[in-house]
């Protein structure tokens, strides 16, 4: 594949108190970010190949600014418990890949990224019943960074890699071409569900166990 998963986000309440449940479960929390000019902040959990981000809007003014408005982050976060899909899926290139992404994108240049870095956002960003799709050309696997640049990748529950991403949606029967192309990559799966839900499988799910974090988070972990 010319690209692979970089990270996944879930829109959460301000401050992401649900992250405390993940910590209590046995995940090691990494560094957090405030996205200057974008109006969002996060709490993050890193694995060898991917990262899980709990994201919220801390400034509605910044999130609705002229630069950020086309991302529809404000609307996605505001309506996360109603009609909007609270998820985002980010990809990055595999080593030495020069192949284009399978879906069309537009270029987003947020204030918190130094030039010439940018984010390629799929053109279905306006479809709030679907996960947001985007691409970071300058990123790579978490464990591919030098040790001094790596986040904490060791967890008490001994999770290493995310090996399955399945999203449930009430709107899985009517998809944009962009999302259909992302699913065709076999990096994510989508199924019909009564509510939005993210299922993450770790290390091939060899132990046959699971942990359900609802209702605080629309998230189930399998290992």
JSON list of C-alpha atoms in Angstrom, two decimals:
[
{"chain": "A", "resi": 1, "resn": "UNK", "atom": "CA", "xyz": [0.00, 0.00, 0.00]},
{"chain": "A", "resi": 2, "resn": "UNK", "atom": "CA", "xyz": [1.27, 3.52, -0.77]},
{"chain": "A", "resi": 3, "resn": "UNK", "atom": "CA", "xyz": [-0.17, 4.82, 2.49]},
{"chain": "A", "resi": 4, "resn": "UNK", "atom": "CA", "xyz": [-1.08, 3.62, 5.98]},
{"chain": "A", "resi": 5, "resn": "UNK", "atom": "CA", "xyz": [-2.95, 4.79, 9.05]},
{"chain": "A", "resi": 6, "resn": "UNK", "atom": "CA", "xyz": [-1.44, 7.72, 10.92]},
{"chain": "A", "resi": 7, "resn": "UNK", "atom": "CA", "xyz": [-4.05, 8.42, 13.57]},
{"chain": "A", "resi": 8, "resn": "UNK", "atom": "CA", "xyz": [-7.73, 8.35, 14.44]},
{"chain": "A", "resi": 9, "resn": "UNK", "atom": "CA", "xyz": [-9.70, 10.98, 16.31]},
{"chain": "A", "resi": 10, "resn": "UNK", "atom": "CA", "xyz": [-12.88, 10.96, 18.34]},
{"chain": "A", "resi": 11, "resn": "UNK", "atom": "CA", "xyz": [-14.64, 14.24, 19.15]},
{"chain": "A", "resi": 12, "resn": "UNK", "atom": "CA", "xyz": [-15.17, 14.39, 22.92]},
{"chain": "A", "resi": 13, "resn": "UNK", "atom": "CA", "xyz": [-16.32, 16.66, 25.72]},
{"chain": "A", "resi": 14, "resn": "UNK", "atom": "CA", "xyz": [-14.12, 19.61, 26.65]},
{"chain": "A", "resi": 15, "resn": "UNK", "atom": "CA", "xyz": [-10.99, 18.36, 28.39]},
{"chain": "A", "resi": 16, "resn": "UNK", "atom": "CA", "xyz": [-11.66, 14.77, 27.27]},
{"chain": "A", "resi": 17, "resn": "UNK", "atom": "CA", "xyz": [-12.50, 13.40, 30.74]},
{"chain": "A", "resi": 18, "resn": "UNK", "atom": "CA", "xyz": [-13.11, 10.04, 29.04]},
{"chain": "A", "resi": 19, "resn": "UNK", "atom": "CA", "xyz": [-9.33, 9.79, 28.60]},
{"chain": "A", "resi": 20, "resn": "UNK", "atom": "CA", "xyz": [-9.11, 9.09, 32.32]},
{"chain": "A", "resi": 21, "resn": "UNK", "atom": "CA", "xyz": [-11.00, 5.84, 31.73]},
{"chain": "A", "resi": 22, "resn": "UNK", "atom": "CA", "xyz": [-8.44, 4.80, 29.14]},
{"chain": "A", "resi": 23, "resn": "UNK", "atom": "CA", "xyz": [-5.64, 5.56, 31.60]},
{"chain": "A", "resi": 24, "resn": "UNK", "atom": "CA", "xyz": [-7.38, 3.55, 34.33]},
{"chain": "A", "resi": 25, "resn": "UNK", "atom": "CA", "xyz": [-7.76, 0.69, 31.87]},
{"chain": "A", "resi": 26, "resn": "UNK", "atom": "CA", "xyz": [-4.02, 0.57, 31.34]},
{"chain": "A", "resi": 27, "resn": "UNK", "atom": "CA", "xyz": [-3.16, 2.82, 28.42]},
{"chain": "A", "resi": 28, "resn": "UNK", "atom": "CA", "xyz": [-0.27, 5.26, 28.77]},
{"chain": "A", "resi": 29, "resn": "UNK", "atom": "CA", "xyz": [-1.24, 8.82, 27.90]},
{"chain": "A", "resi": 30, "resn": "UNK", "atom": "CA", "xyz": [1.14, 10.74, 25.67]},
{"chain": "A", "resi": 31, "resn": "UNK", "atom": "CA", "xyz": [1.62, 14.44, 25.13]},
{"chain": "A", "resi": 32, "resn": "UNK", "atom": "CA", "xyz": [-1.33, 16.71, 24.38]},
{"chain": "A", "resi": 33, "resn": "UNK", "atom": "CA", "xyz": [-1.66, 19.57, 21.89]},
{"chain": "A", "resi": 34, "resn": "UNK", "atom": "CA", "xyz": [-3.46, 22.87, 21.57]},
{"chain": "A", "resi": 35, "resn": "UNK", "atom": "CA", "xyz": [-3.89, 23.61, 17.87]},
{"chain": "A", "resi": 36, "resn": "UNK", "atom": "CA", "xyz": [-3.21, 27.35, 17.78]},
{"chain": "A", "resi": 37, "resn": "UNK", "atom": "CA", "xyz": [-5.54, 29.17, 15.41]},
{"chain": "A", "resi": 38, "resn": "UNK", "atom": "CA", "xyz": [-7.67, 26.08, 14.78]},
{"chain": "A", "resi": 39, "resn": "UNK", "atom": "CA", "xyz": [-9.52, 26.20, 18.10]},
{"chain": "A", "resi": 40, "resn": "UNK", "atom": "CA", "xyz": [-9.04, 22.55, 19.02]},
{"chain": "A", "resi": 41, "resn": "UNK", "atom": "CA", "xyz": [-7.08, 20.65, 21.66]},
{"chain": "A", "resi": 42, "resn": "UNK", "atom": "CA", "xyz": [-6.51, 16.99, 22.39]},
{"chain": "A", "resi": 43, "resn": "UNK", "atom": "CA", "xyz": [-5.38, 14.16, 24.63]},
{"chain": "A", "resi": 44, "resn": "UNK", "atom": "CA", "xyz": [-3.48, 11.37, 22.87]},
{"chain": "A", "resi": 45, "resn": "UNK", "atom": "CA", "xyz": [-2.52, 7.69, 23.14]},
{"chain": "A", "resi": 46, "resn": "UNK", "atom": "CA", "xyz": [0.27, 6.33, 20.96]},
{"chain": "A", "resi": 47, "resn": "UNK", "atom": "CA", "xyz": [0.87, 2.83, 19.63]},
{"chain": "A", "resi": 48, "resn": "UNK", "atom": "CA", "xyz": [3.65, 1.51, 17.42]},
{"chain": "A", "resi": 49, "resn": "UNK", "atom": "CA", "xyz": [1.86, 2.16, 14.15]},
{"chain": "A", "resi": 50, "resn": "UNK", "atom": "CA", "xyz": [-0.87, 4.64, 14.95]},
{"chain": "A", "resi": 51, "resn": "UNK", "atom": "CA", "xyz": [-2.24, 7.17, 17.44]},
{"chain": "A", "resi": 52, "resn": "UNK", "atom": "CA", "xyz": [-5.67, 7.65, 19.05]},
{"chain": "A", "resi": 53, "resn": "UNK", "atom": "CA", "xyz": [-6.65, 11.29, 19.60]},
{"chain": "A", "resi": 54, "resn": "UNK", "atom": "CA", "xyz": [-9.50, 12.59, 21.76]},
{"chain": "A", "resi": 55, "resn": "UNK", "atom": "CA", "xyz": [-10.35, 15.97, 20.27]},
{"chain": "A", "resi": 56, "resn": "UNK", "atom": "CA", "xyz": [-12.47, 18.92, 21.40]},
{"chain": "A", "resi": 57, "resn": "UNK", "atom": "CA", "xyz": [-13.09, 22.54, 20.45]},
{"chain": "A", "resi": 58, "resn": "UNK", "atom": "CA", "xyz": [-11.80, 25.04, 23.00]},
{"chain": "A", "resi": 59, "resn": "UNK", "atom": "CA", "xyz": [-12.43, 28.16, 20.89]},
{"chain": "A", "resi": 60, "resn": "UNK", "atom": "CA", "xyz": [-15.52, 28.34, 18.71]},
{"chain": "A", "resi": 61, "resn": "UNK", "atom": "CA", "xyz": [-14.21, 31.58, 17.21]},
{"chain": "A", "resi": 62, "resn": "UNK", "atom": "CA", "xyz": [-10.98, 29.99, 15.98]},
{"chain": "A", "resi": 63, "resn": "UNK", "atom": "CA", "xyz": [-12.78, 26.84, 14.83]},
{"chain": "A", "resi": 64, "resn": "UNK", "atom": "CA", "xyz": [-15.10, 29.00, 12.71]},
{"chain": "A", "resi": 65, "resn": "UNK", "atom": "CA", "xyz": [-12.41, 31.29, 11.34]},
{"chain": "A", "resi": 66, "resn": "UNK", "atom": "CA", "xyz": [-12.03, 31.81, 7.61]},
{"chain": "A", "resi": 67, "resn": "UNK", "atom": "CA", "xyz": [-9.08, 29.42, 7.41]},
{"chain": "A", "resi": 68, "resn": "UNK", "atom": "CA", "xyz": [-10.53, 26.63, 9.58]},
{"chain": "A", "resi": 69, "resn": "UNK", "atom": "CA", "xyz": [-14.22, 26.82, 8.62]},
{"chain": "A", "resi": 70, "resn": "UNK", "atom": "CA", "xyz": [-13.89, 24.56, 5.52]},
{"chain": "A", "resi": 71, "resn": "UNK", "atom": "CA", "xyz": [-12.78, 21.73, 7.83]},
{"chain": "A", "resi": 72, "resn": "UNK", "atom": "CA", "xyz": [-16.23, 21.73, 9.51]},
{"chain": "A", "resi": 73, "resn": "UNK", "atom": "CA", "xyz": [-14.56, 20.81, 12.80]},
{"chain": "A", "resi": 74, "resn": "UNK", "atom": "CA", "xyz": [-16.87, 23.10, 14.75]},
{"chain": "A", "resi": 75, "resn": "UNK", "atom": "CA", "xyz": [-20.01, 21.48, 13.34]},
{"chain": "A", "resi": 76, "resn": "UNK", "atom": "CA", "xyz": [-18.61, 17.96, 13.71]},
{"chain": "A", "resi": 77, "resn": "UNK", "atom": "CA", "xyz": [-17.72, 18.59, 17.36]},
{"chain": "A", "resi": 78, "resn": "UNK", "atom": "CA", "xyz": [-20.92, 20.52, 18.19]},
{"chain": "A", "resi": 79, "resn": "UNK", "atom": "CA", "xyz": [-23.20, 17.82, 16.79]},
{"chain": "A", "resi": 80, "resn": "UNK", "atom": "CA", "xyz": [-21.11, 14.80, 17.85]},
{"chain": "A", "resi": 81, "resn": "UNK", "atom": "CA", "xyz": [-23.89, 13.40, 20.06]},
{"chain": "A", "resi": 82, "resn": "UNK", "atom": "CA", "xyz": [-26.59, 13.97, 17.46]},
{"chain": "A", "resi": 83, "resn": "UNK", "atom": "CA", "xyz": [-26.23, 13.80, 13.69]},
{"chain": "A", "resi": 84, "resn": "UNK", "atom": "CA", "xyz": [-22.51, 14.28, 13.02]},
{"chain": "A", "resi": 85, "resn": "UNK", "atom": "CA", "xyz": [-19.98, 11.47, 12.86]},
{"chain": "A", "resi": 86, "resn": "UNK", "atom": "CA", "xyz": [-17.47, 12.20, 15.65]},
{"chain": "A", "resi": 87, "resn": "UNK", "atom": "CA", "xyz": [-14.58, 10.40, 13.95]},
{"chain": "A", "resi": 88, "resn": "UNK", "atom": "CA", "xyz": [-11.62, 11.33, 11.80]},
{"chain": "A", "resi": 89, "resn": "UNK", "atom": "CA", "xyz": [-9.17, 9.04, 9.98]},
{"chain": "A", "resi": 90, "resn": "UNK", "atom": "CA", "xyz": [-5.72, 10.27, 9.02]},
{"chain": "A", "resi": 91, "resn": "UNK", "atom": "CA", "xyz": [-3.26, 8.56, 6.68]},
{"chain": "A", "resi": 92, "resn": "UNK", "atom": "CA", "xyz": [0.44, 9.03, 5.93]},
{"chain": "A", "resi": 93, "resn": "UNK", "atom": "CA", "xyz": [2.66, 7.65, 3.16]},
{"chain": "A", "resi": 94, "resn": "UNK", "atom": "CA", "xyz": [4.55, 4.42, 3.44]},
{"chain": "A", "resi": 95, "resn": "UNK", "atom": "CA", "xyz": [8.35, 4.73, 3.06]},
{"chain": "A", "resi": 96, "resn": "UNK", "atom": "CA", "xyz": [9.46, 5.89, -0.40]},
{"chain": "A", "resi": 97, "resn": "UNK", "atom": "CA", "xyz": [5.88, 6.06, -1.67]},
{"chain": "A", "resi": 98, "resn": "UNK", "atom": "CA", "xyz": [5.13, 8.47, -4.50]},
{"chain": "A", "resi": 99, "resn": "UNK", "atom": "CA", "xyz": [1.66, 7.19, -5.36]},
{"chain": "A", "resi": 100, "resn": "UNK", "atom": "CA", "xyz": [-1.26, 9.61, -5.01]},
{"chain": "A", "resi": 101, "resn": "UNK", "atom": "CA", "xyz": [-4.06, 9.14, -2.54]},
{"chain": "A", "resi": 102, "resn": "UNK", "atom": "CA", "xyz": [-7.14, 7.36, -3.87]},
{"chain": "A", "resi": 103, "resn": "UNK", "atom": "CA", "xyz": [-9.47, 10.28, -3.06]},
{"chain": "A", "resi": 104, "resn": "UNK", "atom": "CA", "xyz": [-9.38, 13.96, -4.08]},
{"chain": "A", "resi": 105, "resn": "UNK", "atom": "CA", "xyz": [-8.19, 16.49, -1.49]},
{"chain": "A", "resi": 106, "resn": "UNK", "atom": "CA", "xyz": [-7.76, 20.18, -0.86]},
{"chain": "A", "resi": 107, "resn": "UNK", "atom": "CA", "xyz": [-4.88, 21.81, 0.99]},
{"chain": "A", "resi": 108, "resn": "UNK", "atom": "CA", "xyz": [-5.31, 23.14, 4.52]},
{"chain": "A", "resi": 109, "resn": "UNK", "atom": "CA", "xyz": [-2.52, 25.26, 5.99]},
{"chain": "A", "resi": 110, "resn": "UNK", "atom": "CA", "xyz": [-3.21, 25.78, 9.71]},
{"chain": "A", "resi": 111, "resn": "UNK", "atom": "CA", "xyz": [-1.30, 28.36, 11.72]},
{"chain": "A", "resi": 112, "resn": "UNK", "atom": "CA", "xyz": [0.22, 25.70, 13.99]},
{"chain": "A", "resi": 113, "resn": "UNK", "atom": "CA", "xyz": [2.13, 24.00, 11.15]},
{"chain": "A", "resi": 114, "resn": "UNK", "atom": "CA", "xyz": [5.33, 25.70, 9.98]},
{"chain": "A", "resi": 115, "resn": "UNK", "atom": "CA", "xyz": [5.59, 26.28, 6.22]},
{"chain": "A", "resi": 116, "resn": "UNK", "atom": "CA", "xyz": [5.72, 24.46, 3.90]},
{"chain": "A", "resi": 117, "resn": "UNK", "atom": "CA", "xyz": [3.87, 21.74, 5.85]},
{"chain": "A", "resi": 118, "resn": "UNK", "atom": "CA", "xyz": [0.18, 21.30, 5.15]},
{"chain": "A", "resi": 119, "resn": "UNK", "atom": "CA", "xyz": [-2.74, 18.89, 5.57]},
{"chain": "A", "resi": 120, "resn": "UNK", "atom": "CA", "xyz": [-4.49, 17.27, 2.62]},
{"chain": "A", "resi": 121, "resn": "UNK", "atom": "CA", "xyz": [-8.20, 17.09, 3.46]},
{"chain": "A", "resi": 122, "resn": "UNK", "atom": "CA", "xyz": [-10.56, 14.83, 1.52]},
{"chain": "A", "resi": 123, "resn": "UNK", "atom": "CA", "xyz": [-13.28, 16.66, -0.36]},
{"chain": "A", "resi": 124, "resn": "UNK", "atom": "CA", "xyz": [-16.00, 14.87, 1.63]},
{"chain": "A", "resi": 125, "resn": "UNK", "atom": "CA", "xyz": [-15.23, 17.03, 4.69]},
{"chain": "A", "resi": 126, "resn": "UNK", "atom": "CA", "xyz": [-18.64, 18.67, 4.25]},
{"chain": "A", "resi": 127, "resn": "UNK", "atom": "CA", "xyz": [-20.39, 15.28, 4.65]},
{"chain": "A", "resi": 128, "resn": "UNK", "atom": "CA", "xyz": [-20.78, 15.29, 8.41]},
{"chain": "A", "resi": 129, "resn": "UNK", "atom": "CA", "xyz": [-22.41, 11.85, 8.53]},
{"chain": "A", "resi": 130, "resn": "UNK", "atom": "CA", "xyz": [-19.06, 10.38, 7.44]},
{"chain": "A", "resi": 131, "resn": "UNK", "atom": "CA", "xyz": [-15.68, 10.33, 9.18]},
{"chain": "A", "resi": 132, "resn": "UNK", "atom": "CA", "xyz": [-13.34, 13.14, 8.21]},
{"chain": "A", "resi": 133, "resn": "UNK", "atom": "CA", "xyz": [-10.52, 11.85, 5.99]},
{"chain": "A", "resi": 134, "resn": "UNK", "atom": "CA", "xyz": [-7.15, 13.56, 5.74]},
{"chain": "A", "resi": 135, "resn": "UNK", "atom": "CA", "xyz": [-3.50, 12.92, 4.93]},
{"chain": "A", "resi": 136, "resn": "UNK", "atom": "CA", "xyz": [-0.18, 14.07, 6.40]},
{"chain": "A", "resi": 137, "resn": "UNK", "atom": "CA", "xyz": [2.59, 13.68, 3.83]},
{"chain": "A", "resi": 138, "resn": "UNK", "atom": "CA", "xyz": [5.29, 14.54, 6.39]},
{"chain": "A", "resi": 139, "resn": "UNK", "atom": "CA", "xyz": [4.40, 11.84, 8.92]},
{"chain": "A", "resi": 140, "resn": "UNK", "atom": "CA", "xyz": [5.49, 8.21, 9.44]},
{"chain": "A", "resi": 141, "resn": "UNK", "atom": "CA", "xyz": [4.90, 5.32, 11.84]},
{"chain": "A", "resi": 142, "resn": "UNK", "atom": "CA", "xyz": [5.30, 6.17, 15.50]},
{"chain": "A", "resi": 143, "resn": "UNK", "atom": "CA", "xyz": [8.06, 3.59, 15.99]},
{"chain": "A", "resi": 144, "resn": "UNK", "atom": "CA", "xyz": [9.95, 4.87, 12.93]},
{"chain": "A", "resi": 145, "resn": "UNK", "atom": "CA", "xyz": [11.00, 8.07, 14.67]},
{"chain": "A", "resi": 146, "resn": "UNK", "atom": "CA", "xyz": [14.32, 8.30, 16.52]},
{"chain": "A", "resi": 147, "resn": "UNK", "atom": "CA", "xyz": [13.94, 7.16, 20.11]},
{"chain": "A", "resi": 148, "resn": "UNK", "atom": "CA", "xyz": [14.40, 10.67, 21.48]},
{"chain": "A", "resi": 149, "resn": "UNK", "atom": "CA", "xyz": [11.46, 11.85, 19.34]},
{"chain": "A", "resi": 150, "resn": "UNK", "atom": "CA", "xyz": [9.12, 8.96, 20.11]},
{"chain": "A", "resi": 151, "resn": "UNK", "atom": "CA", "xyz": [6.10, 9.23, 22.34]},
{"chain": "A", "resi": 152, "resn": "UNK", "atom": "CA", "xyz": [5.46, 6.69, 25.09]},
{"chain": "A", "resi": 153, "resn": "UNK", "atom": "CA", "xyz": [4.57, 3.46, 23.28]},
{"chain": "A", "resi": 154, "resn": "UNK", "atom": "CA", "xyz": [4.50, 1.04, 26.23]},
{"chain": "A", "resi": 155, "resn": "UNK", "atom": "CA", "xyz": [1.16, 0.28, 27.90]},
{"chain": "A", "resi": 156, "resn": "UNK", "atom": "CA", "xyz": [0.30, -1.72, 30.98]},
{"chain": "A", "resi": 157, "resn": "UNK", "atom": "CA", "xyz": [-2.16, -3.73, 28.88]},
{"chain": "A", "resi": 158, "resn": "UNK", "atom": "CA", "xyz": [0.71, -4.60, 26.50]},
{"chain": "A", "resi": 159, "resn": "UNK", "atom": "CA", "xyz": [-0.91, -3.28, 23.32]},
{"chain": "A", "resi": 160, "resn": "UNK", "atom": "CA", "xyz": [1.49, -2.82, 20.41]},
{"chain": "A", "resi": 161, "resn": "UNK", "atom": "CA", "xyz": [-0.26, -2.17, 17.11]},
{"chain": "A", "resi": 162, "resn": "UNK", "atom": "CA", "xyz": [-3.73, -1.32, 15.88]},
{"chain": "A", "resi": 163, "resn": "UNK", "atom": "CA", "xyz": [-4.53, -4.11, 13.43]},
{"chain": "A", "resi": 164, "resn": "UNK", "atom": "CA", "xyz": [-8.22, -3.42, 12.79]},
{"chain": "A", "resi": 165, "resn": "UNK", "atom": "CA", "xyz": [-10.33, -0.28, 12.53]},
{"chain": "A", "resi": 166, "resn": "UNK", "atom": "CA", "xyz": [-14.07, -0.81, 12.13]},
{"chain": "A", "resi": 167, "resn": "UNK", "atom": "CA", "xyz": [-16.48, 2.11, 12.18]},
{"chain": "A", "resi": 168, "resn": "UNK", "atom": "CA", "xyz": [-20.23, 1.68, 12.65]},
{"chain": "A", "resi": 169, "resn": "UNK", "atom": "CA", "xyz": [-22.58, 4.29, 11.24]},
{"chain": "A", "resi": 170, "resn": "UNK", "atom": "CA", "xyz": [-26.33, 4.77, 10.78]},
{"chain": "A", "resi": 171, "resn": "UNK", "atom": "CA", "xyz": [-25.46, 6.02, 7.28]},
{"chain": "A", "resi": 172, "resn": "UNK", "atom": "CA", "xyz": [-23.26, 3.18, 6.05]},
{"chain": "A", "resi": 173, "resn": "UNK", "atom": "CA", "xyz": [-25.62, 2.49, 3.15]},
{"chain": "A", "resi": 174, "resn": "UNK", "atom": "CA", "xyz": [-24.98, 5.81, 1.40]},
{"chain": "A", "resi": 175, "resn": "UNK", "atom": "CA", "xyz": [-21.31, 6.73, 1.07]},
{"chain": "A", "resi": 176, "resn": "UNK", "atom": "CA", "xyz": [-19.35, 9.40, -0.75]},
{"chain": "A", "resi": 177, "resn": "UNK", "atom": "CA", "xyz": [-16.84, 8.28, -3.40]},
{"chain": "A", "resi": 178, "resn": "UNK", "atom": "CA", "xyz": [-14.05, 9.52, -1.12]},
{"chain": "A", "resi": 179, "resn": "UNK", "atom": "CA", "xyz": [-15.08, 7.25, 1.75]},
{"chain": "A", "resi": 180, "resn": "UNK", "atom": "CA", "xyz": [-15.68, 4.32, -0.60]},
{"chain": "A", "resi": 181, "resn": "UNK", "atom": "CA", "xyz": [-12.10, 4.71, -1.84]},
{"chain": "A", "resi": 182, "resn": "UNK", "atom": "CA", "xyz": [-10.72, 4.80, 1.71]},
{"chain": "A", "resi": 183, "resn": "UNK", "atom": "CA", "xyz": [-12.60, 1.60, 2.55]},
{"chain": "A", "resi": 184, "resn": "UNK", "atom": "CA", "xyz": [-11.30, -0.05, -0.62]},
{"chain": "A", "resi": 185, "resn": "UNK", "atom": "CA", "xyz": [-7.77, 0.42, 0.77]},
{"chain": "A", "resi": 186, "resn": "UNK", "atom": "CA", "xyz": [-8.65, -2.20, 3.46]},
{"chain": "A", "resi": 187, "resn": "UNK", "atom": "CA", "xyz": [-7.17, 0.02, 6.18]},
{"chain": "A", "resi": 188, "resn": "UNK", "atom": "CA", "xyz": [-10.61, 0.74, 7.64]},
{"chain": "A", "resi": 189, "resn": "UNK", "atom": "CA", "xyz": [-13.92, -1.08, 7.62]},
{"chain": "A", "resi": 190, "resn": "UNK", "atom": "CA", "xyz": [-17.44, 0.31, 7.82]},
{"chain": "A", "resi": 191, "resn": "UNK", "atom": "CA", "xyz": [-20.66, -1.37, 8.87]},
{"chain": "A", "resi": 192, "resn": "UNK", "atom": "CA", "xyz": [-24.22, -0.34, 9.54]},
{"chain": "A", "resi": 193, "resn": "UNK", "atom": "CA", "xyz": [-25.04, 0.51, 13.15]},
{"chain": "A", "resi": 194, "resn": "UNK", "atom": "CA", "xyz": [-27.72, 2.29, 15.12]},
{"chain": "A", "resi": 195, "resn": "UNK", "atom": "CA", "xyz": [-25.17, 4.79, 16.44]},
{"chain": "A", "resi": 196, "resn": "UNK", "atom": "CA", "xyz": [-21.65, 5.87, 15.60]},
{"chain": "A", "resi": 197, "resn": "UNK", "atom": "CA", "xyz": [-19.05, 3.51, 17.06]},
{"chain": "A", "resi": 198, "resn": "UNK", "atom": "CA", "xyz": [-15.31, 2.92, 16.66]},
{"chain": "A", "resi": 199, "resn": "UNK", "atom": "CA", "xyz": [-13.89, -0.57, 17.16]},
{"chain": "A", "resi": 200, "resn": "UNK", "atom": "CA", "xyz": [-10.11, -0.94, 17.41]},
{"chain": "A", "resi": 201, "resn": "UNK", "atom": "CA", "xyz": [-8.44, -4.33, 17.26]},
{"chain": "A", "resi": 202, "resn": "UNK", "atom": "CA", "xyz": [-4.93, -4.77, 18.63]},
{"chain": "A", "resi": 203, "resn": "UNK", "atom": "CA", "xyz": [-2.25, -7.29, 17.69]},
{"chain": "A", "resi": 204, "resn": "UNK", "atom": "CA", "xyz": [-4.58, -9.55, 15.75]},
{"chain": "A", "resi": 205, "resn": "UNK", "atom": "CA", "xyz": [-7.04, -9.87, 18.66]},
{"chain": "A", "resi": 206, "resn": "UNK", "atom": "CA", "xyz": [-5.45, -13.17, 19.66]},
{"chain": "A", "resi": 207, "resn": "UNK", "atom": "CA", "xyz": [-6.75, -13.16, 23.26]},
{"chain": "A", "resi": 208, "resn": "UNK", "atom": "CA", "xyz": [-10.41, -12.78, 22.32]},
{"chain": "A", "resi": 209, "resn": "UNK", "atom": "CA", "xyz": [-11.02, -10.02, 24.89]},
{"chain": "A", "resi": 210, "resn": "UNK", "atom": "CA", "xyz": [-12.68, -6.63, 24.68]},
{"chain": "A", "resi": 211, "resn": "UNK", "atom": "CA", "xyz": [-13.31, -3.44, 26.68]},
{"chain": "A", "resi": 212, "resn": "UNK", "atom": "CA", "xyz": [-16.32, -1.20, 26.03]},
{"chain": "A", "resi": 213, "resn": "UNK", "atom": "CA", "xyz": [-15.93, 2.48, 26.93]},
{"chain": "A", "resi": 214, "resn": "UNK", "atom": "CA", "xyz": [-19.49, 3.56, 26.21]},
{"chain": "A", "resi": 215, "resn": "UNK", "atom": "CA", "xyz": [-21.26, 5.78, 27.09]},
{"chain": "A", "resi": 216, "resn": "UNK", "atom": "CA", "xyz": [-18.26, 8.05, 27.84]},
{"chain": "A", "resi": 217, "resn": "UNK", "atom": "CA", "xyz": [-16.68, 7.20, 24.50]},
{"chain": "A", "resi": 218, "resn": "UNK", "atom": "CA", "xyz": [-18.13, 5.52, 21.38]},
{"chain": "A", "resi": 219, "resn": "UNK", "atom": "CA", "xyz": [-15.22, 3.09, 21.52]},
{"chain": "A", "resi": 220, "resn": "UNK", "atom": "CA", "xyz": [-14.64, -0.65, 21.97]},
{"chain": "A", "resi": 221, "resn": "UNK", "atom": "CA", "xyz": [-11.14, -2.13, 22.13]},
{"chain": "A", "resi": 222, "resn": "UNK", "atom": "CA", "xyz": [-10.46, -5.76, 21.14]},
{"chain": "A", "resi": 223, "resn": "UNK", "atom": "CA", "xyz": [-7.28, -7.75, 21.81]}
]
